XYZ file of C-alpha atoms in Angstrom:
756
model
C -4.385 -59.949 -60.610
C -1.312 -61.986 -61.532
C -3.231 -63.804 -64.266
C -4.444 -60.486 -65.678
C -0.888 -59.158 -65.849
C 0.333 -62.317 -67.562
C -2.395 -62.182 -70.181
C -1.761 -58.465 -70.836
C 1.937 -59.276 -71.234
C 0.929 -62.001 -73.700
C -1.027 -59.472 -75.774
C 2.003 -57.168 -75.912
C 4.212 -60.112 -76.856
C 1.830 -61.028 -79.673
C 1.938 -57.434 -80.914
C 5.730 -57.462 -81.127
C 5.639 -60.946 -82.679
C 3.234 -59.650 -85.341
C 5.799 -57.088 -86.505
C 8.722 -59.533 -86.404
C 11.727 -58.416 -88.455
C 10.098 -55.055 -89.159
C 11.286 -54.065 -85.665
C 14.885 -54.451 -86.861
C 15.187 -52.431 -90.069
C 18.492 -52.328 -91.921
C 20.078 -49.019 -92.809
C 17.545 -46.489 -94.053
C 14.637 -48.939 -94.196
C 11.347 -48.082 -92.510
C 8.005 -49.770 -92.054
C 6.042 -48.768 -95.126
C 3.177 -46.309 -94.792
C 1.978 -43.772 -97.349
C 1.413 -40.873 -94.952
C 4.391 -41.969 -92.887
C 6.693 -41.534 -95.890
C 5.078 -38.434 -97.389
C 3.865 -36.462 -94.350
C 5.249 -37.596 -91.021
C 8.801 -38.565 -91.897
C 9.860 -35.106 -93.203
C 8.254 -33.139 -90.355
C 9.417 -35.582 -87.682
C 12.937 -35.492 -89.091
C 12.850 -31.708 -88.747
C 11.568 -32.040 -85.171
C 14.219 -34.574 -84.175
C 17.004 -32.495 -85.726
C 15.813 -29.481 -83.741
C 15.830 -31.464 -80.503
C 19.309 -32.784 -81.296
C 20.420 -29.161 -81.721
C 18.974 -28.255 -78.313
C 15.868 -26.503 -79.662
C 12.174 -27.257 -79.418
C 10.571 -27.933 -82.842
C 8.182 -24.995 -82.664
C 8.332 -23.330 -86.078
C 8.966 -25.181 -89.346
C 10.154 -22.750 -92.076
C 10.203 -25.324 -94.880
C 6.467 -25.660 -95.526
C 3.432 -23.384 -95.929
C 5.503 -20.150 -95.814
C 6.442 -21.398 -92.350
C 3.994 -22.957 -89.904
C 3.735 -23.618 -86.143
C 4.542 -27.315 -86.175
C 4.172 -27.642 -82.405
C 0.554 -26.449 -82.652
C -0.440 -28.998 -85.313
C -1.669 -31.764 -83.016
C -1.050 -34.756 -85.268
C 2.669 -33.984 -85.234
C 2.530 -35.235 -81.604
C 5.288 -32.869 -80.541
C 4.677 -33.340 -76.815
C 3.666 -37.017 -76.861
C 6.208 -38.856 -74.659
C 6.526 -42.140 -76.649
C 7.545 -40.177 -79.749
C 10.574 -38.906 -77.852
C 12.110 -42.335 -78.439
C 13.282 -40.928 -81.747
C 15.794 -38.796 -79.926
C 17.710 -41.928 -78.962
C 16.962 -44.487 -81.703
C 17.022 -44.608 -85.525
C 13.791 -43.250 -86.921
C 12.943 -46.470 -88.790
C 13.172 -48.458 -85.556
C 11.134 -45.848 -83.701
C 8.189 -46.016 -86.089
C 8.017 -49.817 -85.919
C 8.278 -49.746 -82.117
C 5.548 -47.111 -81.873
C 3.201 -49.215 -83.989
C 3.934 -52.381 -82.005
C 3.531 -50.554 -78.699
C 0.192 -49.032 -79.641
C -1.345 -52.163 -81.114
C -0.341 -53.844 -77.863
C -1.821 -50.965 -75.861
C -5.043 -51.207 -77.839
C -5.251 -54.938 -77.158
C -4.501 -54.441 -73.461
C -7.145 -51.712 -73.299
C -9.714 -54.092 -74.755
C -8.725 -56.698 -72.183
C -9.133 -54.242 -69.298
C -12.474 -52.960 -70.570
C -13.961 -56.465 -70.734
C -12.647 -57.244 -67.259
C -14.166 -54.039 -65.874
C -17.469 -54.986 -67.517
C -17.445 -58.304 -65.684
C -15.894 -60.556 -68.317
C -13.558 -63.401 -67.406
C -9.877 -63.585 -68.434
C -10.345 -65.964 -71.435
C -12.942 -63.761 -73.075
C -10.992 -60.606 -72.225
C -7.914 -62.085 -73.918
C -9.854 -62.719 -77.124
C -11.490 -59.272 -77.019
C -8.092 -57.644 -76.616
C -6.690 -59.560 -79.579
C -9.594 -58.495 -81.792
C -9.301 -54.864 -80.726
C -5.570 -54.827 -81.417
C -5.470 -56.579 -84.788
C -8.737 -55.798 -86.576
C -8.637 -54.341 -90.089
C -9.476 -50.819 -88.887
C -6.206 -50.746 -86.944
C -3.898 -52.862 -89.079
C -4.832 -51.362 -92.464
C -3.750 -47.992 -91.129
C -0.210 -49.295 -90.976
C -0.210 -49.366 -94.771
C -1.843 -45.925 -94.803
C 0.950 -44.675 -92.553
C -1.550 -43.084 -90.179
C 0.648 -43.037 -87.120
C -1.120 -40.358 -85.092
C -4.511 -41.954 -85.871
C -3.426 -45.214 -84.262
C -1.722 -43.570 -81.318
C -4.858 -41.557 -80.526
C -7.605 -44.172 -80.923
C -5.559 -46.648 -78.874
C -6.669 -44.883 -75.703
C -10.439 -45.125 -76.194
C -10.833 -48.583 -74.584
C -8.521 -47.492 -71.762
C -10.609 -44.366 -71.271
C -13.876 -46.297 -71.050
C -12.387 -48.861 -68.661
C -10.949 -46.088 -66.481
C -14.235 -44.154 -66.392
C -16.283 -47.193 -65.390
C -13.710 -48.075 -62.714
C -13.637 -44.516 -61.335
C -17.423 -44.256 -61.098
C -17.575 -47.561 -59.266
C -14.798 -46.503 -56.903
C -16.687 -43.281 -56.132
C -13.476 -41.435 -55.164
C -11.881 -38.305 -56.545
C -8.434 -39.912 -56.646
C -9.811 -42.559 -58.999
C -11.468 -39.840 -61.085
C -8.201 -37.960 -61.550
C -6.301 -41.142 -62.415
C -8.993 -42.054 -64.954
C -8.207 -38.822 -66.840
C -4.759 -40.068 -67.883
C -5.870 -42.043 -70.999
C -7.808 -39.058 -72.337
C -4.872 -36.738 -71.649
C -2.502 -39.068 -73.516
C -4.943 -39.284 -76.427
C -4.973 -35.481 -76.635
C -1.157 -35.477 -76.705
C -1.054 -38.223 -79.354
C -2.845 -35.620 -81.318
C -5.113 -36.782 -84.122
C -7.787 -34.127 -83.612
C -10.538 -35.711 -85.790
C -10.651 -38.553 -83.253
C -11.178 -36.151 -80.331
C -14.953 -35.911 -80.983
C -15.079 -39.706 -81.145
C -13.327 -39.994 -77.785
C -15.384 -37.303 -76.092
C -18.644 -38.379 -77.749
C -18.228 -42.000 -76.669
C -17.362 -40.802 -73.169
C -20.549 -38.724 -73.197
C -22.684 -41.727 -74.212
C -21.170 -43.887 -71.483
C -21.709 -41.058 -68.998
C -25.398 -40.887 -69.882
C -25.876 -44.627 -69.452
C -24.088 -44.703 -66.110
C -25.884 -41.577 -64.878
C -29.242 -43.153 -65.719
C -28.235 -46.363 -63.947
C -27.114 -44.387 -60.892
C -30.439 -42.521 -60.842
C -32.391 -45.776 -61.003
C -30.343 -47.420 -58.269
C -29.543 -44.605 -55.795
C -31.474 -41.524 -56.865
C -30.641 -38.128 -58.397
C -27.750 -37.276 -56.073
C -25.835 -40.341 -57.204
C -26.552 -39.469 -60.822
C -25.313 -35.921 -60.274
C -22.088 -37.294 -58.783
C -21.495 -39.371 -61.917
C -21.931 -36.282 -64.092
C -19.592 -34.282 -61.856
C -16.955 -37.032 -61.967
C -17.008 -37.055 -65.766
C -16.756 -33.261 -65.841
C -13.763 -33.281 -63.482
C -12.162 -36.072 -65.502
C -12.497 -34.130 -68.752
C -11.156 -30.940 -67.196
C -8.168 -32.654 -65.623
C -7.353 -34.480 -68.882
C -7.387 -31.109 -70.659
C -4.993 -29.691 -68.060
C -2.649 -32.666 -68.484
C -2.569 -31.999 -72.237
C -2.676 -28.196 -72.028
C 0.851 -27.988 -73.430
C -0.645 -29.259 -76.715
C -4.278 -28.177 -76.528
C -3.674 -24.459 -75.937
C -1.387 -24.033 -78.986
C -3.805 -26.122 -81.054
C -6.776 -23.976 -80.043
C -4.786 -20.877 -80.932
C -3.923 -22.312 -84.337
C -7.557 -23.284 -84.881
C -8.476 -19.577 -84.756
C -6.260 -18.981 -87.796
C -6.814 -22.305 -89.538
C -8.498 -23.217 -92.801
C -11.412 -24.631 -90.762
C -12.133 -21.584 -88.641
C -15.241 -20.621 -90.606
C -16.779 -24.068 -90.351
C -17.403 -26.321 -93.297
C -20.101 -27.272 -95.738
C -21.821 -30.617 -95.473
C -19.968 -31.618 -98.627
C -16.711 -31.217 -96.690
C -18.006 -32.903 -93.522
C -19.339 -35.905 -95.458
C -16.255 -36.475 -97.583
C -15.178 -40.135 -97.509
C -18.343 -41.590 -96.010
C -18.510 -45.355 -95.860
C -20.111 -46.531 -99.143
C -22.914 -49.053 -98.865
C -20.943 -51.296 -101.219
C -18.093 -51.414 -98.679
C -20.309 -52.954 -96.000
C -19.647 -56.330 -97.614
C -16.039 -55.932 -96.441
C -17.317 -56.768 -92.951
C -17.360 -60.346 -94.289
C -14.656 -60.273 -96.981
C -12.038 -57.586 -96.278
C -10.216 -57.925 -99.613
C -13.228 -58.453 -101.855
C -12.158 -55.425 -103.907
C -8.521 -56.407 -103.937
C -5.580 -55.110 -101.959
C -2.965 -52.440 -102.750
C -0.185 -54.909 -101.938
C -1.611 -58.063 -103.540
C -1.557 -59.296 -107.121
C -5.017 -57.794 -107.700
C -4.827 -54.111 -106.931
C -7.536 -52.279 -105.013
C -10.242 -51.716 -107.631
C -13.324 -50.498 -105.748
C -15.014 -47.398 -107.145
C -13.755 -45.328 -104.220
C -10.608 -43.258 -103.592
C -7.437 -45.311 -103.192
C -7.242 -44.480 -99.482
C -10.670 -46.086 -99.135
C -8.796 -49.357 -98.625
C -7.878 -48.317 -95.092
C -10.515 -45.658 -94.445
C -13.300 -48.175 -95.181
C -11.665 -51.144 -93.426
C -14.113 -52.448 -90.780
C -13.326 -56.174 -90.727
C -13.179 -57.661 -87.211
C -13.045 -61.354 -88.090
C -15.749 -63.904 -88.764
C -16.141 -65.232 -85.219
C -16.297 -61.750 -83.615
C -18.953 -60.781 -86.161
C -20.974 -63.864 -85.182
C -20.659 -62.985 -81.506
C -21.790 -59.429 -82.255
C -24.907 -60.653 -84.060
C -25.685 -63.343 -81.484
C -25.336 -60.949 -78.555
C -28.779 -59.474 -79.238
C -30.901 -62.656 -79.110
C -28.669 -64.690 -76.760
C -26.646 -62.211 -74.680
C -27.551 -60.417 -71.489
C -29.940 -57.531 -71.820
C -27.470 -54.930 -70.490
C -24.995 -55.827 -73.244
C -27.358 -54.525 -75.910
C -25.905 -51.086 -75.260
C -22.719 -52.232 -77.031
C -24.703 -53.698 -79.906
C -26.523 -50.380 -80.351
C -23.272 -48.427 -80.034
C -21.739 -50.495 -82.829
C -24.774 -50.048 -85.041
C -24.745 -46.312 -84.294
C -21.105 -46.136 -85.417
C -21.906 -47.819 -88.736
C -24.886 -45.563 -89.396
C -22.855 -42.404 -88.731
C -20.045 -43.738 -90.936
C -22.504 -44.070 -93.829
C -22.942 -40.279 -93.913
C -26.178 -39.035 -95.384
C -27.181 -42.614 -96.275
C -27.366 -43.363 -92.568
C -29.295 -40.162 -91.697
C -27.653 -39.753 -88.273
C -24.548 -38.053 -89.641
C -26.533 -35.156 -91.108
C -28.464 -34.770 -87.843
C -25.192 -34.537 -85.895
C -23.801 -32.076 -88.442
C -26.864 -29.867 -87.943
C -27.182 -30.074 -84.165
C -23.686 -30.576 -82.720
C -21.463 -27.446 -82.776
C -18.098 -28.080 -84.425
C -19.075 -31.489 -85.828
C -18.697 -30.176 -89.381
C -15.024 -29.274 -88.850
C -14.101 -32.952 -89.210
C -14.386 -34.994 -92.376
C -14.162 -38.724 -93.223
C -17.173 -40.043 -91.274
C -16.103 -43.613 -92.074
C -13.724 -43.413 -89.109
C -16.694 -43.401 -86.727
C -17.087 -47.071 -87.689
C -14.453 -47.719 -85.029
C -17.397 -47.863 -82.619
C -18.571 -50.984 -84.440
C -15.090 -52.471 -84.170
C -14.982 -51.649 -80.451
C -18.458 -53.096 -79.845
C -17.699 -56.304 -81.755
C -14.496 -56.841 -79.767
C -16.180 -56.198 -76.413
C -19.118 -58.480 -77.219
C -16.681 -61.169 -78.352
C -15.112 -61.155 -74.900
C -18.397 -61.074 -73.016
C -20.203 -63.642 -75.186
C -17.301 -66.117 -75.306
C -17.462 -66.692 -71.559
C -21.242 -66.414 -71.363
C -21.614 -69.138 -74.013
C -20.433 -71.650 -71.383
C -23.141 -70.529 -68.967
C -26.154 -70.090 -71.232
C -29.486 -70.820 -69.542
C -30.932 -74.136 -70.705
C -33.735 -72.633 -72.798
C -31.379 -70.272 -74.623
C -28.821 -73.034 -75.125
C -31.481 -75.272 -76.694
C -32.481 -72.520 -79.117
C -28.863 -71.952 -80.085
C -28.195 -75.675 -80.623
C -31.311 -75.827 -82.795
C -30.621 -72.871 -85.091
C -26.821 -72.646 -85.429
C -26.415 -76.010 -87.231
C -29.034 -74.852 -89.705
C -27.082 -71.635 -90.240
C -23.950 -73.699 -90.826
C -25.609 -75.892 -93.463
C -27.517 -73.148 -95.279
C -24.590 -70.709 -95.182
C -22.183 -73.336 -96.489
C -24.511 -74.235 -99.367
C -24.939 -70.576 -100.367
C -21.185 -69.949 -100.292
C -20.442 -73.146 -102.249
C -22.903 -72.069 -104.947
C -21.287 -68.630 -105.116
C -17.838 -70.193 -105.323
C -18.896 -72.437 -108.216
C -20.438 -69.490 -110.053
C -17.302 -67.437 -109.448
C -15.090 -70.219 -110.797
C -17.224 -70.507 -113.936
C -17.130 -66.725 -114.394
C -13.383 -66.818 -113.912
C -13.031 -69.491 -116.594
C -14.600 -67.331 -119.300
C -12.519 -64.233 -118.600
C -10.017 -63.200 -121.262
C -9.022 -59.791 -119.926
C -6.075 -60.218 -117.478
C -7.371 -57.524 -115.149
C -10.851 -59.055 -114.938
C -9.313 -62.504 -114.466
C -7.252 -61.212 -111.551
C -10.327 -59.664 -109.955
C -12.453 -62.791 -110.262
C -9.618 -64.884 -108.814
C -9.557 -62.522 -105.858
C -13.339 -62.747 -105.386
C -13.182 -66.544 -105.492
C -10.411 -66.519 -102.923
C -12.414 -64.294 -100.593
C -15.468 -66.553 -100.886
C -13.376 -69.624 -100.091
C -11.802 -67.808 -97.162
C -15.220 -66.837 -95.789
C -16.469 -70.422 -96.169
C -13.535 -71.937 -94.277
C -13.511 -69.353 -91.492
C -17.292 -69.416 -91.240
C -17.393 -73.196 -90.863
C -14.597 -73.105 -88.269
C -16.259 -70.271 -86.319
C -19.667 -71.942 -86.260
C -18.017 -75.205 -85.235
C -16.518 -73.379 -82.233
C -19.966 -72.115 -81.274
C -21.769 -75.450 -81.795
C -19.300 -78.076 -80.553
C -16.271 -76.251 -79.160
C -17.703 -75.735 -75.685
C -17.302 -79.432 -74.898
C -13.531 -78.871 -74.769
C -13.345 -76.780 -71.606
C -12.792 -73.056 -71.195
C -9.028 -72.669 -71.546
C -8.580 -75.328 -74.213
C -11.236 -73.629 -76.305
C -9.607 -70.252 -75.591
C -6.341 -71.446 -77.123
C -8.128 -72.884 -80.173
C -10.181 -69.704 -80.632
C -7.102 -67.488 -80.276
C -5.382 -69.566 -82.952
C -8.427 -69.191 -85.209
C -8.392 -65.409 -84.707
C -4.674 -65.296 -85.470
C -5.241 -67.187 -88.728
C -8.104 -64.837 -89.569
C -6.811 -61.394 -88.571
C -3.090 -61.933 -88.998
C -3.794 -63.655 -92.297
C -5.395 -60.405 -93.410
C -2.888 -58.026 -91.834
C 0.519 -59.632 -92.418
C 0.733 -58.509 -96.033
C 0.381 -54.874 -94.936
C 3.471 -54.904 -92.694
C 6.788 -54.722 -94.521
C 9.968 -52.700 -94.739
C 10.836 -50.344 -97.556
C 13.544 -47.782 -98.056
C 12.110 -44.282 -98.635
C 13.490 -43.601 -102.084
C 14.441 -39.999 -102.802
C 12.156 -38.464 -105.395
C 14.071 -38.021 -108.641
C 12.658 -34.552 -109.311
C 13.875 -33.227 -105.972
C 17.268 -34.878 -106.463
C 17.737 -33.169 -109.810
C 16.549 -29.828 -108.425
C 19.044 -30.198 -105.596
C 21.868 -30.556 -108.115
C 20.680 -27.772 -110.426
C 19.628 -24.951 -108.088
C 21.632 -22.555 -105.872
C 22.482 -23.811 -102.408
C 21.655 -20.536 -100.584
C 18.062 -21.741 -100.137
C 17.228 -19.349 -97.326
C 17.036 -16.599 -99.935
C 14.276 -18.032 -102.162
C 11.285 -20.349 -102.237
C 9.963 -22.885 -104.725
C 6.518 -23.885 -105.885
C 5.818 -27.313 -107.370
C 3.363 -29.483 -109.216
C 3.678 -33.230 -109.512
C 6.231 -33.582 -106.707
C 5.692 -34.618 -103.083
C 5.831 -31.210 -101.453
C 7.081 -32.167 -97.993
C 10.077 -34.058 -99.350
C 11.786 -30.899 -100.517
C 12.731 -30.436 -96.853
C 15.393 -33.132 -97.151
C 17.258 -30.879 -99.608
C 16.723 -27.618 -97.749
C 14.069 -26.226 -100.119
C 11.432 -23.957 -98.623
C 8.001 -24.413 -100.178
C 5.041 -22.084 -100.441
C 2.764 -25.076 -99.942
C 2.921 -28.491 -98.264
C 1.059 -31.706 -97.480
C -1.151 -31.387 -94.382
C -4.891 -30.819 -94.040
C -4.663 -28.576 -90.951
C -2.975 -25.256 -91.742
C -3.512 -21.533 -91.539
C -6.255 -20.132 -93.711
C -4.212 -17.172 -94.918
C -1.295 -19.420 -95.877
C -3.615 -21.696 -97.833
C -5.179 -18.770 -99.700
C -1.785 -17.252 -100.560
C -0.529 -20.614 -101.848
C -3.624 -21.062 -104.012
C -3.282 -17.549 -105.451
C 0.439 -17.976 -106.078
C -0.249 -20.982 -108.299
C -1.579 -18.718 -111.049
C -1.026 -15.055 -110.024
C 2.485 -13.963 -110.894
C 2.222 -10.955 -108.564
C 1.741 -13.299 -105.592
C 4.531 -15.556 -106.814
C 6.938 -12.623 -106.716
C 5.597 -11.408 -103.380
C 6.297 -14.751 -101.709
C 9.921 -14.887 -102.822
C 9.347 -17.722 -105.313
C 12.223 -18.035 -107.739
C 11.706 -21.508 -109.190
C 8.783 -23.545 -110.418
C 9.354 -27.323 -110.389
C 7.119 -29.528 -112.539
C 7.315 -33.289 -112.097
C 7.071 -35.576 -115.109
C 3.600 -36.820 -114.148
C 2.076 -33.361 -113.752
C 0.225 -31.316 -116.304
C 2.750 -28.664 -117.266
C 1.495 -25.144 -116.471
C 4.834 -23.439 -116.963
C 4.137 -22.284 -120.496
C 0.723 -20.930 -119.459
C 1.914 -18.585 -116.702
C 3.699 -15.448 -117.925
C 7.197 -14.736 -116.707
C 8.425 -18.315 -116.337
C 11.376 -19.426 -118.429
C 12.655 -22.975 -118.735
C 15.956 -23.182 -116.875
C 16.737 -26.865 -117.310
C 14.992 -30.158 -117.964
C 16.847 -32.927 -116.141
C 15.305 -36.351 -115.581
C 12.197 -36.294 -113.433
C 11.525 -32.554 -113.411
C 11.293 -29.424 -115.531
C 12.662 -26.375 -113.734
C 11.437 -22.885 -114.548
C 12.844 -19.677 -113.164
C 11.950 -16.010 -113.386
C 14.270 -13.030 -113.579
C 11.918 -10.628 -111.805
C 11.644 -12.608 -108.545
C 11.654 -10.629 -105.341
C 13.832 -11.523 -102.353
C 12.178 -12.815 -99.225
C 12.507 -9.499 -97.394
C 12.060 -6.090 -99.023
C 10.910 -2.528 -98.331
C 8.031 -0.508 -99.790
C 7.037 3.143 -99.389
C 3.327 2.876 -100.078
C 0.630 1.172 -97.994
C -3.076 0.426 -98.183
C -5.037 -0.235 -95.004
C -7.449 -3.186 -94.842
C -10.228 -3.499 -92.308
C -10.041 -7.299 -91.926
C -8.831 -10.527 -93.561
C -11.527 -10.502 -96.245
C -10.743 -6.912 -97.159
C -7.028 -7.644 -97.398
C -7.672 -10.673 -99.619
C -9.827 -8.580 -101.910
C -7.195 -5.841 -102.134
C -4.231 -8.099 -102.927
C -6.339 -9.882 -105.566
C -6.673 -6.687 -107.604
C -4.525 -7.323 -110.693
C -3.465 -3.686 -111.052
C -1.859 -3.577 -107.571
C 1.934 -4.007 -107.646
C 2.658 -5.850 -104.412
C 6.395 -5.232 -104.697
C 5.763 -1.507 -104.272
C 2.628 -1.349 -102.129
C 1.804 -3.203 -98.915
C -1.722 -4.066 -97.789
C -1.744 -4.015 -93.997
C -4.323 -4.784 -91.343
C -3.685 -2.001 -88.862
C -3.609 -3.249 -85.293
C -5.193 -1.184 -82.501
C -2.793 1.472 -81.240
C -0.326 0.973 -84.075
C 0.680 3.937 -86.194
C 3.255 4.300 -88.904
C 4.209 7.345 -90.921
C 5.481 6.240 -94.328
C 7.603 8.679 -96.357
C 8.043 8.506 -100.131
C 11.426 7.482 -101.455
C 12.698 10.585 -103.254
C 16.277 9.480 -103.437
C 18.601 6.702 -102.409
C 18.004 2.978 -102.497
C 16.465 0.432 -100.170
C 18.590 -2.491 -99.042
C 17.639 -5.579 -97.041
C 20.203 -8.300 -96.310
C 19.432 -11.554 -94.514
C 22.245 -11.970 -91.998
C 20.844 -15.093 -90.381
C 17.854 -17.312 -91.062
C 17.020 -19.977 -88.483
C 13.682 -21.654 -87.756
C 12.944 -19.500 -84.715
C 15.049 -16.423 -85.448
C 15.587 -14.242 -88.514
C 18.130 -11.394 -88.508
C 18.019 -8.668 -91.200
C 20.115 -5.625 -91.905
C 18.114 -2.830 -93.544
C 18.898 0.528 -95.036
C 16.240 2.934 -96.307
C 16.503 6.638 -97.215
C 13.167 7.340 -95.457
C 10.699 5.627 -93.168
C 9.122 2.651 -94.940
C 7.325 -0.649 -94.491
C 9.457 -3.779 -94.163
C 7.903 -6.999 -95.478
C 9.175 -10.446 -94.576
C 7.410 -12.999 -96.749
C 7.042 -15.469 -93.902
C 3.685 -16.312 -92.398
C 2.216 -13.947 -89.828
C 1.399 -15.836 -86.637
C 1.050 -14.942 -82.953
C 4.199 -15.590 -80.979
C 6.541 -13.861 -83.412
C 8.139 -10.697 -82.026
C 10.136 -8.077 -83.894
C 12.969 -5.899 -82.622
C 14.582 -2.957 -84.391
C 17.985 -2.229 -82.906
C 16.887 -4.065 -79.766
C 13.592 -2.187 -79.355
C 10.418 -4.229 -79.739
C 7.996 -3.102 -82.433
C 4.612 -4.585 -83.377
C 4.319 -7.034 -86.247
C 1.231 -6.361 -88.330
C -0.463 -8.721 -90.819
C 0.694 -7.636 -94.247
C -0.483 -8.703 -97.696
C -3.025 -11.106 -96.183
C -0.867 -13.149 -93.899
C 2.773 -12.086 -94.089
C 4.826 -10.182 -91.519
C 5.348 -6.464 -91.740
C 6.827 -3.800 -89.482
C 7.163 -0.027 -89.628
C 10.789 0.701 -90.468
C 12.492 4.039 -89.668
C 14.835 5.510 -92.227
C 18.538 4.794 -91.974
C 20.635 1.731 -91.175
C 19.073 -0.804 -88.768
C 19.221 -4.380 -87.575
C 15.826 -6.083 -87.459
C 15.339 -9.330 -85.573
C 12.272 -11.599 -85.717
C 12.039 -14.154 -82.892
C 9.442 -16.826 -82.213
C 8.524 -16.736 -78.516
C 4.960 -18.117 -78.231
C 3.423 -17.030 -74.940
C 0.646 -19.609 -75.302
C 3.245 -22.359 -74.935
C 4.369 -20.920 -71.589
C 0.796 -21.048 -70.337
C 0.456 -24.626 -71.558
C 3.692 -25.688 -69.833
C 2.559 -24.142 -66.547
C -0.865 -25.795 -66.635
C 0.512 -29.196 -67.650
C 3.214 -28.954 -65.011
C 0.611 -28.147 -62.361
C -1.583 -31.047 -63.503
C 1.394 -33.444 -63.413
C 2.176 -32.376 -59.852
C -1.432 -33.059 -58.849
C -1.276 -36.420 -60.635
C 1.871 -37.456 -58.763
C 0.283 -36.580 -55.422
C -2.892 -38.413 -56.446
C -0.904 -41.527 -57.385
C 0.863 -41.433 -54.023
C -2.433 -41.154 -52.143
C -4.048 -43.908 -54.198
C -1.029 -46.167 -53.752
C -0.997 -45.729 -49.989
C -4.695 -46.507 -49.760
C -4.457 -49.415 -52.179
C -1.491 -51.189 -50.664
C -1.688 -50.490 -46.924
C -2.424 -53.590 -44.829
C -5.774 -52.175 -43.680
C -6.863 -51.692 -47.259
C -5.742 -55.171 -48.261
C -7.622 -56.655 -45.361
């Protein structure tokens, strides 16, 4: 036990050593990551500022006409490690979170190998591979924080499940639910099917084994344990899962997705070669840029490199490993085939047969199963290589030297050809690419020779001496790949937003902007409220309104858009859309405005009733309908409003206060009317007129509307999501059960009778 703890501590120490000075950023510096800079930093900054002000970050008014940030799972609102940001600079927090989770991933790999019967040396190597493979490390450059935090818990989950089933106690079953609950809170939803699906596969294998060994009752117990584990994990994370499920009902994925959507970013067959040479197609941070014929983010989405020696162990596990380990080999192969999309056949079968599978895109991420399998087999095979039966050892000693010689000759020939091809290049770009290819071939040759030497002759050195040498080889291999992807950079303000901040009025609660060619989320840092934003998971109605507003001037006015900002790199649509006038053209942006913009809140005296969302979308799309005079409402059951025409007098709506979770208006109308607030309609918002609650009804396909009596009134909109209360109660109950379970388990584990 003490040795296990020391080796796990070593893996954490290596993780923090890997990040080095990145853990101590200066000033405004942060660890670089594309999504970290463009997506997470703005929304996390909003969340942390809300917490500092004593509020929960529930509703973000700066993006998507407002959106329920707490319900978007990848914002990780209720994930405890993210709360570090309340006490530390955000740049330090991000680096610490990465270091912590790579260490957790490595420790999870160690524990899984130990649970599977592996010895400490092999478990140490497996943990290192699982923490620092290309799938994990390349996502640092991609800035995919929630991805890493979520997938970190898969090895812990598998280790906990196997342990709980062997313990055959309900206390162990409840404790084993903790990794899955934390993964749910970490929040990258596209990895949830991977977690649950892998758990399901392990459950089937263990249930079959239990049936074969002890009969159907034992198998049924295994199934019941897994069911209880999944339920308890869901209760632990209910504070996040319930709001997410509610948002899913209104999201842009509620109607399912085509296979074209579900198969977007499948692993190309040409990227399989990156299993051997991770930077064959260049690197986004090296001299030769990433030049593969795939999207730029394919560099990290298609990264499946685990190291040369782990790949050898994976391949050798089938002919030389124990028969029961072939499950991991098959699991890894299954992951690669699913990642290939339609080229691997299995992905389309899952899309057709598994409900909800089509909601998630980028199948290449399923290749993590290959990474997991390669790491686990590295740990198991490393120790087993010392104890090979004589006949198997003789076969290995016969064939591996031949592989070394033949493989070296092939690679040397390829290197020579690459050098000759490099010598005849005149185009600088092609020269850079061929230099990179030559470098990758040389790298593969050196690491391949070293890895095969470990397998052929290294086992004469003794177990721990060889462990140290192998760990050093893996550090040269995997850290040599990953170090270039870890660096500090100061998030530079975007020039277009800076100029807009100087040029436009500061009362930004009274208008919205729409942009092209600027990073949409970064307007938050200057207080701008955007019709759109950067996030794949959002409300369907908000997405449709944003898309319509891009070209339909009636929708632009309806949503309170006063300015159109066009970055220098964008195709300029301002002259093509009627009503826009150039206001100013400072460096980095062209700013258009319109004189006929409507304020964010206004009153109309004419309504049209829609039967459902599709009907409302069709009605507001009619070009002859003036949406500043007529409201399209979806009448809720039991709601009734008598609208009177405005024969005389004027309507007035003043915004007295606009805060993320509370909007206060003062209205005056000569007759009963319909009040429209051009913020997103969403459950949890309540409206009060002079202190009396009134129903909010979906208006103009996704905005908020209430029936307004004539006269002078104060109208208050407050965000009080009931679903969050339910989630808090369920999570609180589950935590209480967990504490009691821990106490019971601890007493049983550490009492003298138990020790004896």
